[in-house]
CSV table of C-alpha atoms in Angstrom, one decimal:
chain,number,residue,atom,x,y,z
A,1,MET,CA,-60.3,172.2,201.3
A,2,GLY,CA,-58.3,169.8,198.4
A,3,LEU,CA,-59.0,171.2,194.8
A,4,GLU,CA,-61.3,168.0,193.5
A,5,ALA,CA,-63.4,168.5,196.8
A,6,ASP,CA,-63.3,172.4,195.8
A,7,GLN,CA,-64.8,171.9,192.2
A,8,GLN,CA,-67.5,169.4,193.4
A,9,SER,CA,-68.3,171.3,195.8
A,10,LEU,CA,-68.5,174.1,193.4
A,11,LEU,CA,-70.4,172.0,190.7
A,12,SER,CA,-73.0,170.7,193.2
A,13,ARG,CA,-74.0,174.6,194.2
A,14,TYR,CA,-74.3,175.3,190.0
A,15,LEU,CA,-76.5,172.4,189.8
A,16,GLN,CA,-78.6,173.8,193.1
A,17,GLY,CA,-79.5,176.6,190.8
A,18,PRO,CA,-82.5,175.5,188.9
A,19,ALA,CA,-84.1,174.3,191.9
A,20,LEU,CA,-83.2,177.2,194.3
A,21,LEU,CA,-84.8,179.4,191.1
A,22,GLU,CA,-87.9,177.4,190.9
A,23,GLN,CA,-88.7,177.2,194.7
A,24,ALA,CA,-88.6,181.2,195.0
A,25,VAL,CA,-90.8,181.3,192.7
A,26,ALA,CA,-93.2,178.5,193.7
A,27,ASP,CA,-97.4,179.4,193.7
A,28,LEU,CA,-96.5,182.7,192.4
A,29,ARG,CA,-99.5,184.1,191.3
A,30,ASP,CA,-98.9,186.3,187.7
A,31,ALA,CA,-100.0,189.3,189.7
A,32,ASP,CA,-97.4,188.1,191.6
A,33,LEU,CA,-94.4,187.7,189.0
A,34,ASP,CA,-95.5,190.8,187.8
A,35,ALA,CA,-95.8,193.6,190.7
A,36,SER,CA,-93.7,196.0,190.0
A,37,PRO,CA,-91.0,196.5,193.6
A,38,SER,CA,-91.7,200.0,194.5
A,39,GLN,CA,-88.3,201.8,194.1
A,40,GLY,CA,-88.6,200.6,190.5
A,41,GLY,CA,-86.5,197.3,188.9
A,42,TRP,CA,-87.5,194.0,187.3
A,43,THR,CA,-90.4,192.8,188.1
A,44,ILE,CA,-89.6,188.2,189.3
A,45,ARG,CA,-90.9,187.3,185.8
A,46,GLN,CA,-88.3,189.8,183.9
A,47,ILE,CA,-85.7,188.6,186.9
A,48,VAL,CA,-85.8,184.8,186.1
A,49,HIS,CA,-85.5,185.6,182.3
A,50,HIS,CA,-82.9,187.3,183.4
A,51,VAL,CA,-81.0,185.1,184.8
A,52,VAL,CA,-81.9,182.2,183.0
A,53,ASP,CA,-80.7,184.6,179.9
A,54,GLY,CA,-77.9,184.4,181.0
A,55,ASP,CA,-76.6,181.7,181.5
A,56,ASP,CA,-77.5,180.6,178.2
A,57,LEU,CA,-75.4,182.9,177.2
A,58,TRP,CA,-72.4,182.3,179.6
A,59,LYS,CA,-72.5,178.2,178.0
A,60,ILE,CA,-70.7,179.3,175.0
A,61,GLY,CA,-68.0,180.9,177.1
A,62,ILE,CA,-67.5,177.4,179.2
A,63,LYS,CA,-68.0,175.6,175.7
A,64,ALA,CA,-65.4,177.9,173.8
A,65,ALA,CA,-63.0,177.6,176.8
A,66,LEU,CA,-63.3,173.6,176.9
A,67,GLY,CA,-63.3,173.1,172.7
A,68,ASN,CA,-61.1,176.4,171.9
A,69,GLU,CA,-58.7,177.7,174.5
A,70,GLU,CA,-57.1,179.6,171.4
A,71,GLY,CA,-60.5,181.5,169.9
A,72,GLU,CA,-62.2,184.7,171.3
A,73,PHE,CA,-65.4,184.3,173.4
A,74,SER,CA,-67.6,188.2,172.8
A,75,PHE,CA,-70.5,189.8,174.5
A,76,GLU,CA,-69.5,193.1,172.6
A,77,TRP,CA,-73.2,192.3,170.4
A,78,TYR,CA,-74.7,192.6,173.8
A,79,TRP,CA,-72.5,195.6,175.3
A,80,GLN,CA,-73.6,197.8,172.9
A,81,LEU,CA,-77.5,198.0,174.5
A,82,PRO,CA,-78.9,198.2,177.7
A,83,GLN,CA,-80.3,195.6,179.5
A,84,ASP,CA,-83.2,196.8,179.8
A,85,THR,CA,-83.1,197.3,176.1
A,86,TRP,CA,-82.3,193.2,175.7
A,87,ALA,CA,-85.6,192.3,178.2
A,88,ASP,CA,-88.1,194.7,176.1
A,89,ARG,CA,-86.6,192.3,172.9
A,90,TRP,CA,-86.7,189.4,174.3
A,91,GLY,CA,-90.1,189.3,175.9
A,92,TYR,CA,-88.8,189.5,179.7
A,93,ALA,CA,-92.3,191.4,180.7
A,94,HIS,CA,-95.0,188.8,179.1
A,95,ARG,CA,-93.5,185.2,178.5
A,96,ALA,CA,-94.2,182.7,180.7
A,97,LEU,CA,-92.0,181.3,182.9
A,98,ASP,CA,-91.9,177.0,182.7
A,99,VAL,CA,-90.0,177.5,179.3
A,100,SER,CA,-87.1,179.9,180.9
A,101,LEU,CA,-87.1,177.0,184.2
A,102,ALA,CA,-86.5,174.0,182.2
A,103,LEU,CA,-83.7,175.2,180.0
A,104,PHE,CA,-81.4,176.7,182.7
A,105,ARG,CA,-81.8,173.1,183.9
A,106,ALA,CA,-80.4,171.5,181.1
A,107,THR,CA,-78.4,174.5,180.7
A,108,ARG,CA,-76.9,173.5,183.7
A,109,ALA,CA,-77.0,169.7,183.5
A,110,HIS,CA,-75.4,169.9,179.9
A,111,ILE,CA,-72.4,171.7,181.2
A,112,ALA,CA,-71.9,169.7,184.5
A,113,GLN,CA,-71.9,166.5,181.9
A,114,LEU,CA,-69.2,168.5,179.5
A,115,LEU,CA,-67.0,169.0,182.6
A,116,GLU,CA,-67.2,165.0,183.7
A,117,GLN,CA,-65.5,164.2,180.2
A,118,VAL,CA,-63.1,167.0,180.1
A,119,PRO,CA,-60.9,165.8,182.6
A,120,ASP,CA,-58.6,169.9,182.8
A,121,GLY,CA,-61.9,171.2,182.2
A,122,TRP,CA,-61.9,173.2,185.1
A,123,SER,CA,-59.0,175.1,184.4
A,124,ARG,CA,-58.6,175.5,181.0
A,125,SER,CA,-59.7,179.1,179.4
A,126,VAL,CA,-60.7,181.4,177.3
A,127,SER,CA,-60.5,185.1,176.0
A,128,VAL,CA,-63.0,186.6,176.6
A,129,ARG,CA,-63.3,190.5,174.2
A,130,THR,CA,-64.8,193.2,177.3
A,131,PRO,CA,-64.9,196.6,175.6
A,132,GLN,CA,-61.3,197.9,178.1
A,133,GLY,CA,-59.5,195.0,175.6
A,134,THR,CA,-59.6,190.9,176.2
A,135,GLU,CA,-59.2,189.3,179.7
A,136,ARG,CA,-58.6,185.3,180.2
A,137,LEU,CA,-61.6,183.9,182.3
A,138,SER,CA,-61.5,180.4,182.9
A,139,VAL,CA,-64.0,177.7,183.3
A,140,ARG,CA,-64.1,177.6,187.0
A,141,ALA,CA,-64.3,181.5,187.5
A,142,VAL,CA,-67.6,181.4,185.0
A,143,VAL,CA,-69.1,178.0,186.7
A,144,GLU,CA,-68.7,180.3,190.4
A,145,MET,CA,-69.5,183.7,188.7
A,146,GLN,CA,-73.0,181.9,187.7
A,147,ALA,CA,-73.5,180.4,190.8
A,148,ASN,CA,-73.6,182.8,192.6
A,149,HIS,CA,-75.5,185.1,189.9
A,150,VAL,CA,-78.5,182.7,190.2
A,151,ALA,CA,-78.1,182.8,194.4
A,152,HIS,CA,-78.1,186.9,194.0
A,153,HIS,CA,-81.2,187.1,192.2
A,154,VAL,CA,-83.1,184.7,194.4
A,155,GLU,CA,-82.1,187.3,197.4
A,156,ARG,CA,-84.0,189.8,194.7
A,157,ILE,CA,-87.3,187.6,194.1
A,158,ALA,CA,-87.4,187.0,198.2
A,159,ALA,CA,-87.0,190.8,199.2
A,160,ILE,CA,-90.0,191.4,195.8
A,161,ARG,CA,-92.2,188.9,197.7
A,162,ALA,CA,-91.6,190.4,201.3
A,163,GLU,CA,-92.2,193.6,200.3
A,164,ARG,CA,-95.9,192.6,198.0
A,165,VAL,CA,-96.7,190.1,201.8
A,166,SER,CA,-95.7,193.8,203.7
A,167,ARG,CA,-98.1,195.9,200.9
A,168,GLU,CA,-100.9,193.4,201.4
A,169,LEU,CA,-100.4,193.3,204.9
A,170,GLY,CA,-100.2,197.1,205.6
A,171,ALA,CA,-97.1,197.2,207.2
A,172,ASP,CA,-93.6,198.9,206.6
A,173,VAL,CA,-91.3,197.1,204.0
A,174,SER,CA,-87.6,197.7,206.1
A,175,ASP,CA,-86.5,195.7,207.9
A,176,SER,CA,-85.0,195.8,211.4
A,177,SER,CA,-82.0,197.4,211.1
A,178,GLY,CA,-83.9,200.3,209.1
A,179,GLY,CA,-83.5,199.5,205.4
A,180,ASP,CA,-84.8,198.9,202.7
A,181,VAL,CA,-86.0,195.3,202.3
A,182,LEU,CA,-85.7,195.9,197.8
A,183,SER,CA,-82.1,197.8,197.8
A,184,ALA,CA,-80.8,195.2,196.4
A,185,SER,CA,-83.9,194.9,193.5
A,186,LYS,CA,-82.6,197.5,191.6
A,187,PRO,CA,-80.8,196.2,187.8
A,188,GLU,CA,-78.0,198.6,189.1
A,189,ALA,CA,-77.6,196.7,191.9
A,190,ASP,CA,-77.0,193.4,190.6
A,191,PHE,CA,-73.8,190.5,191.1
A,192,PRO,CA,-70.5,191.9,189.8
A,193,LEU,CA,-68.0,190.1,188.1
A,194,SER,CA,-65.4,192.4,190.0
A,195,ALA,CA,-66.4,189.8,192.8
A,196,LEU,CA,-64.2,187.3,191.0
A,197,HIS,CA,-61.5,189.2,191.4
A,198,SER,CA,-61.8,190.2,187.1
A,199,PRO,CA,-61.2,193.1,186.1
A,200,LEU,CA,-64.3,192.9,183.4
A,201,PRO,CA,-67.4,195.0,183.7
A,202,ALA,CA,-71.0,193.3,184.3
A,203,LEU,CA,-71.1,190.9,181.7
A,204,ILE,CA,-74.8,190.2,182.1
A,205,ASP,CA,-75.3,191.1,184.9
């Protein structure tokens, strides 16, 4: 696959993210959105807000790279507190989903529009400050990370939904291989930036 075709394929996955997330929570009642997984971890409502907020934050990183490659992008203020603290302070457990889902669509359309206007935008990069120092991260790497992030959490939502259905039917919540369908629903098992072959820690995981 050529470079341009590869970018178009990645952009298509990136733009499909909002639809995937909306489909994942379609027809769910508040009781479903707020059901706690049996092994702990965030509810579906909290996961949705987490995905959208992470996307909104990384949007600034992309815009920094597109506009000022000499600049530095930092999540230092975010790393100073555990993710559960941010979830609490940003009201993940209580906020309705409609505004966040609309923001998610707008953010991704906005970034796609910017990329259309910046011919070399995919290869531009920005220095990202981490607790270990700084590293350059390309726009393409961030787009790929965020595309994968949604897919990862959609799987987690599906696992939580499957467990809830199993509970209602009085069935076992293990999959056919004997594994727990919620093994990926814990916050600490989130999508790692290491999947991008980068030493960056899980900034917004």
